[in-house]
JSON list of C-alpha atoms in Angstrom, two decimals:
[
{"chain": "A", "resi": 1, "resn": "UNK", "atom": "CA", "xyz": [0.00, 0.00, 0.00]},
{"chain": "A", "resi": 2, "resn": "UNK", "atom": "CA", "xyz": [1.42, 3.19, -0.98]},
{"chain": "A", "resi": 3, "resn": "UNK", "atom": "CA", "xyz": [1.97, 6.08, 1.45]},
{"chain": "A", "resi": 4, "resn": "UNK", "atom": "CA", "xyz": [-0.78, 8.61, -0.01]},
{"chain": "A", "resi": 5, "resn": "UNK", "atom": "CA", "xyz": [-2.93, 5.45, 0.19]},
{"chain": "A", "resi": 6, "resn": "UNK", "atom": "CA", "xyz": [-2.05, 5.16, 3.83]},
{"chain": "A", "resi": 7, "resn": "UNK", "atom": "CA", "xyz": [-2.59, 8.54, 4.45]},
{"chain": "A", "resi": 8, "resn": "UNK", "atom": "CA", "xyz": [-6.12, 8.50, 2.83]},
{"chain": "A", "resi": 9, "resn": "UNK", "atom": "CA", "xyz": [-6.85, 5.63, 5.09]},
{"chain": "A", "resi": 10, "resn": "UNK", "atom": "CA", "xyz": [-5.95, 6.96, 8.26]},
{"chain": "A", "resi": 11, "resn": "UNK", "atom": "CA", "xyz": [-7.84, 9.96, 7.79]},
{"chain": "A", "resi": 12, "resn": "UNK", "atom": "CA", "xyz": [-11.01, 8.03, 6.64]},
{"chain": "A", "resi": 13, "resn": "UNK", "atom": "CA", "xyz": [-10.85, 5.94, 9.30]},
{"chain": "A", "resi": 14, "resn": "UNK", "atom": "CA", "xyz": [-10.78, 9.07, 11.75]},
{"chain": "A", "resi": 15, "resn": "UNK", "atom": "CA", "xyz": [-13.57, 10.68, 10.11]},
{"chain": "A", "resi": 16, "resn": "UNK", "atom": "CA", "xyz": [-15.57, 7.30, 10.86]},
{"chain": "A", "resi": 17, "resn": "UNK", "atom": "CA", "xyz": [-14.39, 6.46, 14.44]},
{"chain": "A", "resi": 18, "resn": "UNK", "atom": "CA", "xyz": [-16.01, 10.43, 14.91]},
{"chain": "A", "resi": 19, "resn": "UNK", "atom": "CA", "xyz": [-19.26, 10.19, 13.12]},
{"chain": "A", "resi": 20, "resn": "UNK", "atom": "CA", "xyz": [-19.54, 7.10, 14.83]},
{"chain": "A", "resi": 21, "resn": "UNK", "atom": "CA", "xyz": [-19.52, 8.69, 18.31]},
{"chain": "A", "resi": 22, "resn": "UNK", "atom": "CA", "xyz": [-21.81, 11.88, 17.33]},
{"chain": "A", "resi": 23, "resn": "UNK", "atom": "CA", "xyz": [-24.17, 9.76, 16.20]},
{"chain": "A", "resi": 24, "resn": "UNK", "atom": "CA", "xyz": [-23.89, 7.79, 19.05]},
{"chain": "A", "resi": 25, "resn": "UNK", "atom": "CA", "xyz": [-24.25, 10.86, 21.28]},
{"chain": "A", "resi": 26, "resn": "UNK", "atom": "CA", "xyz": [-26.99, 11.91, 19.46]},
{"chain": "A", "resi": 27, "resn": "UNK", "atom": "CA", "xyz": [-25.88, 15.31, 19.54]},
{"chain": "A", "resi": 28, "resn": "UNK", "atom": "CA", "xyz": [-25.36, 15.96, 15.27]},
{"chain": "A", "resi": 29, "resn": "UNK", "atom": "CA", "xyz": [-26.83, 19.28, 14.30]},
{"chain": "A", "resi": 30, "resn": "UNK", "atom": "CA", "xyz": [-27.26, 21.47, 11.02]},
{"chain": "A", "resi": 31, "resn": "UNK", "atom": "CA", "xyz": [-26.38, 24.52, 12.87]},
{"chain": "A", "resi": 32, "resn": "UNK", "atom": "CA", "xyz": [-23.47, 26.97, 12.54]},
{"chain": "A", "resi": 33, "resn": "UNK", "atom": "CA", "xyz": [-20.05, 25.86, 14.09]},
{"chain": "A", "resi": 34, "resn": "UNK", "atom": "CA", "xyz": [-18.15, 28.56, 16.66]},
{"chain": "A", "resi": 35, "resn": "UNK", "atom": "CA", "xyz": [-15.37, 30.77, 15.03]},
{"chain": "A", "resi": 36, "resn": "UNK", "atom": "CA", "xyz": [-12.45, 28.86, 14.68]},
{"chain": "A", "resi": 37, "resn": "UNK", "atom": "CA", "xyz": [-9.50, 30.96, 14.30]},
{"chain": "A", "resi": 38, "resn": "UNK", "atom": "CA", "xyz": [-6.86, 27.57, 13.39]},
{"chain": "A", "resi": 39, "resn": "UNK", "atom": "CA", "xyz": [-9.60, 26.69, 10.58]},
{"chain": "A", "resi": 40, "resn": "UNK", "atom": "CA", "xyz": [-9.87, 30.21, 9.59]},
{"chain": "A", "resi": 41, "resn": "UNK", "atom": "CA", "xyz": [-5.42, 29.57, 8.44]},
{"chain": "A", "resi": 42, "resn": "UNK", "atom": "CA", "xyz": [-6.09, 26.00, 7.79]},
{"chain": "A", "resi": 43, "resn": "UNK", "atom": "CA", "xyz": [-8.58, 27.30, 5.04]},
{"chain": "A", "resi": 44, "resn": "UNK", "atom": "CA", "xyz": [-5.86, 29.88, 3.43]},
{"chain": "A", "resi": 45, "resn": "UNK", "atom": "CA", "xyz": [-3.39, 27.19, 3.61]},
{"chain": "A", "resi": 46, "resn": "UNK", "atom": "CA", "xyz": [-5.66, 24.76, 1.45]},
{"chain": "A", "resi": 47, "resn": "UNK", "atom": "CA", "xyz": [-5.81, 27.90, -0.83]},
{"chain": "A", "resi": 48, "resn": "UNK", "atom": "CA", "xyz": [-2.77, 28.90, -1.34]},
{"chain": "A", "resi": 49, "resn": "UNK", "atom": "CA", "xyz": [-1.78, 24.98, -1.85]},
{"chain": "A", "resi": 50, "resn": "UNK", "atom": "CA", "xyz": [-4.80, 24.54, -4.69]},
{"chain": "A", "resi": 51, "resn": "UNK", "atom": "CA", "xyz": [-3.89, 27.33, -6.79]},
{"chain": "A", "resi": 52, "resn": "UNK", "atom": "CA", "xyz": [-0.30, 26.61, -6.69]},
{"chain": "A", "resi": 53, "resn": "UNK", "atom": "CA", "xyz": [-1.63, 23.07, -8.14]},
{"chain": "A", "resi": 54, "resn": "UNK", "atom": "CA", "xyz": [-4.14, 24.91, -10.22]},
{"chain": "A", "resi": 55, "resn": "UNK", "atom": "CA", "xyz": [-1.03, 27.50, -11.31]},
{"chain": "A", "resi": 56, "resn": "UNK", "atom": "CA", "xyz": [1.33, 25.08, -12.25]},
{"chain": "A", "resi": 57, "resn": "UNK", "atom": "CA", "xyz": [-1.30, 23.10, -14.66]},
{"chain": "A", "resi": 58, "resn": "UNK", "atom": "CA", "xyz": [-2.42, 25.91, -16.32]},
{"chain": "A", "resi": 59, "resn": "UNK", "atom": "CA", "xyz": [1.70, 26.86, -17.58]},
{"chain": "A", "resi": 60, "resn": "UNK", "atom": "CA", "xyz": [2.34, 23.48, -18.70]},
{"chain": "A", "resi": 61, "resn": "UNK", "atom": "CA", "xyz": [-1.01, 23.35, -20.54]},
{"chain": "A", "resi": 62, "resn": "UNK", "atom": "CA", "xyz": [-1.64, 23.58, -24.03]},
{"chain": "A", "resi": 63, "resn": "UNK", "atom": "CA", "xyz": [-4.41, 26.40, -24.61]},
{"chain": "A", "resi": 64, "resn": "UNK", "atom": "CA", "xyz": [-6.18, 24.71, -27.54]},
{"chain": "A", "resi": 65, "resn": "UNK", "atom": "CA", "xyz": [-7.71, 21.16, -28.61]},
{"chain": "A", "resi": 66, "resn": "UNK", "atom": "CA", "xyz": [-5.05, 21.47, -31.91]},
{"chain": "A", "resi": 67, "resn": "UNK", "atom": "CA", "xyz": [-1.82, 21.88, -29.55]},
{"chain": "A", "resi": 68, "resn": "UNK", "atom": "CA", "xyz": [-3.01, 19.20, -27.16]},
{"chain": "A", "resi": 69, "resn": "UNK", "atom": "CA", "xyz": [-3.67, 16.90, -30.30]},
{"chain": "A", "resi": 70, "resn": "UNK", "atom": "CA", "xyz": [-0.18, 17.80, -31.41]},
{"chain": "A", "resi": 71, "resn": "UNK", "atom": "CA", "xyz": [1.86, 16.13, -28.32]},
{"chain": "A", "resi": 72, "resn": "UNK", "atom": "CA", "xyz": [3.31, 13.45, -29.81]},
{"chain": "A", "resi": 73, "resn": "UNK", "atom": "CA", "xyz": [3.49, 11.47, -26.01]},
{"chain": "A", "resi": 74, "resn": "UNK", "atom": "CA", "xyz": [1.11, 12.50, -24.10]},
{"chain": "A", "resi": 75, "resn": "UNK", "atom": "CA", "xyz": [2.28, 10.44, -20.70]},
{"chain": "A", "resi": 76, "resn": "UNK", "atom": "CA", "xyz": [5.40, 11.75, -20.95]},
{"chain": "A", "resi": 77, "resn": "UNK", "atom": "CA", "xyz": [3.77, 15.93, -20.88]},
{"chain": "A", "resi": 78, "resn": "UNK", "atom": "CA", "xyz": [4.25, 17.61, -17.21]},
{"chain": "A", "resi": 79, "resn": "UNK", "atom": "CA", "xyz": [0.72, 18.07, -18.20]},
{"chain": "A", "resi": 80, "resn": "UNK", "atom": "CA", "xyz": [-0.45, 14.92, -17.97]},
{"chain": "A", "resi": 81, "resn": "UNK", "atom": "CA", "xyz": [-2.81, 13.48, -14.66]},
{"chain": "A", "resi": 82, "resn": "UNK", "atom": "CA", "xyz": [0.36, 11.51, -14.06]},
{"chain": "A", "resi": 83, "resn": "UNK", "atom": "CA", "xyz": [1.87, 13.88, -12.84]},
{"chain": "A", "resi": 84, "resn": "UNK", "atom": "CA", "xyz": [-0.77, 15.68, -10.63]},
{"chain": "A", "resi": 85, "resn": "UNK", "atom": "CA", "xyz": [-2.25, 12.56, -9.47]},
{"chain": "A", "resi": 86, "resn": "UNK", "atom": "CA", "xyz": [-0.71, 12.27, -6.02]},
{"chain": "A", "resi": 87, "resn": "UNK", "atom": "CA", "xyz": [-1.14, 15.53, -5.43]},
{"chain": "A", "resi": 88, "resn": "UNK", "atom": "CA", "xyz": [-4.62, 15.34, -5.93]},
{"chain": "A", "resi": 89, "resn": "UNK", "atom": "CA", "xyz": [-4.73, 12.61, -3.28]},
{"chain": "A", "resi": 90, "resn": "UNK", "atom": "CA", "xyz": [-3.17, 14.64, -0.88]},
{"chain": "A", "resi": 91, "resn": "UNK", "atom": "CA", "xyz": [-5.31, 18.13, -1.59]},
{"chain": "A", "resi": 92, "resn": "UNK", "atom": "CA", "xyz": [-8.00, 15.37, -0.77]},
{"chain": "A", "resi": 93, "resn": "UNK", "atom": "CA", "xyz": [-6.50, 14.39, 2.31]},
{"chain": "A", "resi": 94, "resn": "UNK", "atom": "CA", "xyz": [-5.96, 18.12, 3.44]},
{"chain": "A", "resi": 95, "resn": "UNK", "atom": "CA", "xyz": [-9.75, 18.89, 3.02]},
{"chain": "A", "resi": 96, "resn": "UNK", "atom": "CA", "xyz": [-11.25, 15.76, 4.99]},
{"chain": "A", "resi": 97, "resn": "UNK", "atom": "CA", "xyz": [-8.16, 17.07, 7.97]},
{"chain": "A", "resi": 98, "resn": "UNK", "atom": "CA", "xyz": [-10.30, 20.73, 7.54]},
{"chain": "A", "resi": 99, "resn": "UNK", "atom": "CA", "xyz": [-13.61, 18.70, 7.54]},
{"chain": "A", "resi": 100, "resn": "UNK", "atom": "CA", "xyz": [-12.78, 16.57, 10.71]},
{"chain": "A", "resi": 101, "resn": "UNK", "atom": "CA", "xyz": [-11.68, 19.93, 12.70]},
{"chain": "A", "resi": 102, "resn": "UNK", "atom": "CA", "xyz": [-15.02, 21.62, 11.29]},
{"chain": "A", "resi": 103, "resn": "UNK", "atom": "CA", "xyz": [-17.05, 18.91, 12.67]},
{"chain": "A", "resi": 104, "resn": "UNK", "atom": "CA", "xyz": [-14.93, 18.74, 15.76]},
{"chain": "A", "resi": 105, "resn": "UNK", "atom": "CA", "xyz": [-16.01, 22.59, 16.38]},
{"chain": "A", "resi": 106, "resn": "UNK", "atom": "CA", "xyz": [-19.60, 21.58, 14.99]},
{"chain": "A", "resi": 107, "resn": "UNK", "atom": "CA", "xyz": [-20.24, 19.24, 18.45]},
{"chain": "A", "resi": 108, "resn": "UNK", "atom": "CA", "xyz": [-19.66, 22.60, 20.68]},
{"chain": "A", "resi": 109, "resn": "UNK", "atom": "CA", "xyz": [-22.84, 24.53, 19.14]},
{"chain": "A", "resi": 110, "resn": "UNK", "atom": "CA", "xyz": [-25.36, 26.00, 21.02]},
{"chain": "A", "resi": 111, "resn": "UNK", "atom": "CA", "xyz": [-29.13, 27.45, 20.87]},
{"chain": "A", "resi": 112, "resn": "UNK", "atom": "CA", "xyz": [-27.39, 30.88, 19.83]},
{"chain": "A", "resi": 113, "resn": "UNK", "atom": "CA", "xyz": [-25.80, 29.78, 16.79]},
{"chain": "A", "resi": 114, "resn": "UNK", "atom": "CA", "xyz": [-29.25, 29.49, 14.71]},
{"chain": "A", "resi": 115, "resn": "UNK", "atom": "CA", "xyz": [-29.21, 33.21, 14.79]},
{"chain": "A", "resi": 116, "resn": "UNK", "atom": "CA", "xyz": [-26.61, 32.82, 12.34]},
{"chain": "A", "resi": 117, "resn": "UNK", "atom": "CA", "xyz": [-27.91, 30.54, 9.81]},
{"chain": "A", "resi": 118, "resn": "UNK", "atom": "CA", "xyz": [-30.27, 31.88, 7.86]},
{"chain": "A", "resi": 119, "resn": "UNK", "atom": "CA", "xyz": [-27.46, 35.00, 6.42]},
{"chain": "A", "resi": 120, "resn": "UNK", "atom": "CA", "xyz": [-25.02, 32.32, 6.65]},
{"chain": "A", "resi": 121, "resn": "UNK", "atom": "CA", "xyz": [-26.53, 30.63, 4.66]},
{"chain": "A", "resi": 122, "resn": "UNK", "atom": "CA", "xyz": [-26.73, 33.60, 2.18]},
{"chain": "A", "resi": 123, "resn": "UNK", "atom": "CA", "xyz": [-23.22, 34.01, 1.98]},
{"chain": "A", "resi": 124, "resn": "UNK", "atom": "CA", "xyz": [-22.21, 30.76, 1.12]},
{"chain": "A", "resi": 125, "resn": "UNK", "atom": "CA", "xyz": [-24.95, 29.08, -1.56]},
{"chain": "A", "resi": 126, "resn": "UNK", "atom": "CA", "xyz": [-24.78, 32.10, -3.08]},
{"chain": "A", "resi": 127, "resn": "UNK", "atom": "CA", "xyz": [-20.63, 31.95, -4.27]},
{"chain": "A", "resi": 128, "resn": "UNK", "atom": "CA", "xyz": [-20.24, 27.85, -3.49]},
{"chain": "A", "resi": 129, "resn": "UNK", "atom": "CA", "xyz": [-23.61, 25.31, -4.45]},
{"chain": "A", "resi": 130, "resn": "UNK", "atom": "CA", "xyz": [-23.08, 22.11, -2.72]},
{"chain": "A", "resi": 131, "resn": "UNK", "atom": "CA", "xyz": [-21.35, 20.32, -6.29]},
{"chain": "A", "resi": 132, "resn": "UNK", "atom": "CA", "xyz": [-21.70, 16.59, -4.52]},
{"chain": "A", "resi": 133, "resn": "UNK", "atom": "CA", "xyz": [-25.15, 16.23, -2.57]},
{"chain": "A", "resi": 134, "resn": "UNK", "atom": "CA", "xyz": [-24.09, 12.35, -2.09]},
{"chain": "A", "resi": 135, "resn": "UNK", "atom": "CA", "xyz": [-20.93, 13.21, -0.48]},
{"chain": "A", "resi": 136, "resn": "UNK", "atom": "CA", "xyz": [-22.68, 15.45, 1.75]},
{"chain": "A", "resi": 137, "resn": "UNK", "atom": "CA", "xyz": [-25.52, 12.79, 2.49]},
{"chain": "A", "resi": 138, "resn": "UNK", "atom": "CA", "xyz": [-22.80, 10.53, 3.41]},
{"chain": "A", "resi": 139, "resn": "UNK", "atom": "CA", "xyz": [-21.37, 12.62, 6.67]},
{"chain": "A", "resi": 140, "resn": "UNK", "atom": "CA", "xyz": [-25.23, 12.62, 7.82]},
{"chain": "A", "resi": 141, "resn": "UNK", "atom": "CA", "xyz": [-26.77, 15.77, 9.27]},
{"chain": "A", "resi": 142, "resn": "UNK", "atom": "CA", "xyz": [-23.57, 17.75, 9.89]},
{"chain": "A", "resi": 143, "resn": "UNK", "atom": "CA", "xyz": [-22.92, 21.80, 10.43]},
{"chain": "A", "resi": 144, "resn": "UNK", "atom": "CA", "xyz": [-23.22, 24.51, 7.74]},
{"chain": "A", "resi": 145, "resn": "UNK", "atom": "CA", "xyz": [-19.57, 25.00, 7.97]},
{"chain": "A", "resi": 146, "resn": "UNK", "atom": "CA", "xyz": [-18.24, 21.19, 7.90]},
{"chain": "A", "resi": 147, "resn": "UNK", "atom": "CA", "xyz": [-20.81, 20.99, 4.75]},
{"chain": "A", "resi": 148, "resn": "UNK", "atom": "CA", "xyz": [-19.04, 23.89, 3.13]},
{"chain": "A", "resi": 149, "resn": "UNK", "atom": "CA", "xyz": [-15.54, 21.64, 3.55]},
{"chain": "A", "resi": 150, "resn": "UNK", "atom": "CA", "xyz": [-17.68, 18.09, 2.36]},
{"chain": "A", "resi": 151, "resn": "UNK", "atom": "CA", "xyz": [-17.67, 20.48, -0.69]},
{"chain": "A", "resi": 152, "resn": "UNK", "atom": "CA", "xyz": [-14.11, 21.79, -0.71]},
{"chain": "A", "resi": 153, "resn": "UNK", "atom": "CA", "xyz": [-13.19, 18.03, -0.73]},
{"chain": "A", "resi": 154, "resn": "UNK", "atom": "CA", "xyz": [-15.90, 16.93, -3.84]},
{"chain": "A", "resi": 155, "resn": "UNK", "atom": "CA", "xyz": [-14.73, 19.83, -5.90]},
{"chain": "A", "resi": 156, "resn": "UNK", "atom": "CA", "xyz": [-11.25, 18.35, -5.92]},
{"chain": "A", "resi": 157, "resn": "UNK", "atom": "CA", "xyz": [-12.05, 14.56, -5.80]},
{"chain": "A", "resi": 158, "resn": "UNK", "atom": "CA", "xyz": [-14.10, 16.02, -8.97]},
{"chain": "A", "resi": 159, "resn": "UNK", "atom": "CA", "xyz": [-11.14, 17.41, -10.20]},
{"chain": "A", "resi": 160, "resn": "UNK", "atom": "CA", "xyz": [-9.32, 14.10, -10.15]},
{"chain": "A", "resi": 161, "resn": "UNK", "atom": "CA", "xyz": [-11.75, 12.64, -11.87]},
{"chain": "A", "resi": 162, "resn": "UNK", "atom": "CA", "xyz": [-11.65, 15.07, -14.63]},
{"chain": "A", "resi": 163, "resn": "UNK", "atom": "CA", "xyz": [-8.29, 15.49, -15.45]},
{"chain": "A", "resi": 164, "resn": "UNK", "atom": "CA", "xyz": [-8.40, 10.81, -15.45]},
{"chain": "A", "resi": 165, "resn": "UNK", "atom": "CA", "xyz": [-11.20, 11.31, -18.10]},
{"chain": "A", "resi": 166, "resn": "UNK", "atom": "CA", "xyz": [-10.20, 10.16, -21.47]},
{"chain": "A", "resi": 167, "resn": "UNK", "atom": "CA", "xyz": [-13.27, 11.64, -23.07]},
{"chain": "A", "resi": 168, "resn": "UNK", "atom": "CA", "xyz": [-12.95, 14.96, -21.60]},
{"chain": "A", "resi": 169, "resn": "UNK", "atom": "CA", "xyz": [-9.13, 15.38, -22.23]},
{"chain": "A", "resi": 170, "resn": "UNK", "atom": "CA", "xyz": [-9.60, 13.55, -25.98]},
{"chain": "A", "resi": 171, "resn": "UNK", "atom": "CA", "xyz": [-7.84, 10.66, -24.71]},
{"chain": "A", "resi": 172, "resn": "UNK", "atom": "CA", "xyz": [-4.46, 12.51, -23.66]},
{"chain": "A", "resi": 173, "resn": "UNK", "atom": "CA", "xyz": [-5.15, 13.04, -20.16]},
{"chain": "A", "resi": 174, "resn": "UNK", "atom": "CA", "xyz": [-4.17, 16.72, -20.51]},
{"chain": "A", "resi": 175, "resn": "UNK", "atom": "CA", "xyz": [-6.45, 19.52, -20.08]},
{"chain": "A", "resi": 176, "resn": "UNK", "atom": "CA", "xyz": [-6.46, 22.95, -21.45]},
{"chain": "A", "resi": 177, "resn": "UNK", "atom": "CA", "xyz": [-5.43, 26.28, -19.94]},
{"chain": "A", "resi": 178, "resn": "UNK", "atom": "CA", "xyz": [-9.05, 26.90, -19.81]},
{"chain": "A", "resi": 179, "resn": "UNK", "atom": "CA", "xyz": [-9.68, 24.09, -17.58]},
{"chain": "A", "resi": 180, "resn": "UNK", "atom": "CA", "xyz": [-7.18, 25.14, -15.54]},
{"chain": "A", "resi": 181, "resn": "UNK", "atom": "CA", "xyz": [-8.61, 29.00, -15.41]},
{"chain": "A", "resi": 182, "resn": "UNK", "atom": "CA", "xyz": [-12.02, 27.73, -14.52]},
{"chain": "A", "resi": 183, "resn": "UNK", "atom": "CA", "xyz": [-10.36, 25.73, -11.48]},
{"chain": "A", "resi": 184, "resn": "UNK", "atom": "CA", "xyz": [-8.53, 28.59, -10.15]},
{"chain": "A", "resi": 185, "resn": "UNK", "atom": "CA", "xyz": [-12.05, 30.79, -10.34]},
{"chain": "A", "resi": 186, "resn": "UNK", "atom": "CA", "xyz": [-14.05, 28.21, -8.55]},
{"chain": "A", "resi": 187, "resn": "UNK", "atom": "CA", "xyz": [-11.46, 27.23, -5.58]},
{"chain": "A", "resi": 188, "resn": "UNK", "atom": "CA", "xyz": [-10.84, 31.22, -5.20]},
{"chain": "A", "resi": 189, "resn": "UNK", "atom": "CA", "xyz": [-14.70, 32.02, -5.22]},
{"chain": "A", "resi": 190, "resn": "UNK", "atom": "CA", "xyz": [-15.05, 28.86, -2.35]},
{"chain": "A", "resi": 191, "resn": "UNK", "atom": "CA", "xyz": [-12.58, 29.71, -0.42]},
{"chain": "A", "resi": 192, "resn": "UNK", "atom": "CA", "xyz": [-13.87, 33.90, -0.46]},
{"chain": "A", "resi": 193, "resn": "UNK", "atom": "CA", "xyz": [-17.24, 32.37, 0.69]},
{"chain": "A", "resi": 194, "resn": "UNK", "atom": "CA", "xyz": [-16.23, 30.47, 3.30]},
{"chain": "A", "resi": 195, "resn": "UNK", "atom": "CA", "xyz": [-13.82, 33.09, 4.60]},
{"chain": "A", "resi": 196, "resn": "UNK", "atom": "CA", "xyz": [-16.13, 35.40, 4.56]},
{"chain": "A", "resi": 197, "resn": "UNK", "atom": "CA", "xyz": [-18.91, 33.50, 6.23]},
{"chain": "A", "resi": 198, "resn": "UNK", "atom": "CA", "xyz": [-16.40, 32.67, 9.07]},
{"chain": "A", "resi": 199, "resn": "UNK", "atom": "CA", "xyz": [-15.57, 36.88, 9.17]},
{"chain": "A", "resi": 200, "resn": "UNK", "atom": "CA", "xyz": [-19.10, 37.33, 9.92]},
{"chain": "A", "resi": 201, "resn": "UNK", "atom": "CA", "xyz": [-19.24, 34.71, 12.74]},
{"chain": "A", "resi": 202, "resn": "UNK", "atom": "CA", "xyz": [-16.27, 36.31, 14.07]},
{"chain": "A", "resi": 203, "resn": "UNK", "atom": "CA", "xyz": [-17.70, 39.79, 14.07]},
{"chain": "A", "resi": 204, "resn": "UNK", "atom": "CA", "xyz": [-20.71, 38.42, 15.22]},
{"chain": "A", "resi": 205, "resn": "UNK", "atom": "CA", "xyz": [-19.44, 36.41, 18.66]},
{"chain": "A", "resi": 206, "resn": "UNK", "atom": "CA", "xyz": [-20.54, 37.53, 22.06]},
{"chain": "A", "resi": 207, "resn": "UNK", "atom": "CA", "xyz": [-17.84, 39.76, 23.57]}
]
């Protein structure tokens, strides 16, 4: 078993040992989790790590179907899902760590965080629609804010997926600049959302 294998393991196995004793509790809500300040640079850090992924595809990209179909061996272009593969697997791995210390924060919620929801709720499905409602219906009944991570983690398992698809890439495995510019606008415009939402919560906490 490879390490990133390992890794993806050990974290999934973490996220079930947990779920296992909320549910056991009985104590999982959909209600707004506290401000968490370590999330808050957890969440930048994630950034900052996906569009340097994002970055680096998009200059090693060819920008049109006629330059991709020119590369005479396609597994051998530092475009090809070769070589972003286990870095995928680890972007993965960071966003179910963000989504087990979201949920973790989740279990401390109280009456007074419904008064939140509703513009909370605003902010977010308004900049980041849940891209994976299976994924989501998977981790139960959980927070607003570890929901907003569920989706972090889709939109790059999503990614993976794309950038494996021989139909999409025309059997190369490479995708265009374009592909790459969408990516960078949908992580950024997440990751503004949730930032934002977890601004107003911050601004918003009893004194």
């Amino acid at each position: 078993m490879s390490t990133e294998t390992m890794r993806q393991s050990f974290f999934r196995l973490l996220l079930l040992a947990f779920l296992v004793s909320v549910f056991s509790a009985g104590c999982v809500k959909t209600l707004v989790a506290p401000y968490d300040e370590n999330l808050v640079a957890s969440t930048e850090a994630f950034y900052v790590k996906a569009a340097g992924i994002v970055e680096e595809g998009r200059s090693v990209s060819p920008r049109t179907d006629q330059e991709r179909a020119a590369i005479t061996n396609p597994a051998a272009h530092k475009g090809h899902f070769s070589k972003f593969e286990a870095r995928y697997s680890d972007l993965i791995v960071d966003a179910e760590a963000l989504i087990l210390r979201a949920m973790a924060s989740s279990d401390q919620i109280d009456i007074a965080g419904q008064k939140l929801q509703q513009k909370l709720d605003e902010l977010i499905e308004s900049n980041i629609p849940s891209v994976c409602a299976g994924l989501s219906d998977a981790f139960g009944q959980t927070s607003l804010t570890a929901g907003n991570y569920i989706d972090l983690k889709c939109i790059v398992t999503r990614w993976k997926a794309q950038h494996a698809d021989p139909s999409l890439t025309r059997d190369t495995l490479i995708l265009k600049k374009a592909n790459w510019d969408g990516r960078k606008n949908l992580i950024f415009n997440a990751i503004l959302a949730i930032q934002k939402a977890e601004a107003f919560k911050n601004s918003n906490q009893e004194p």
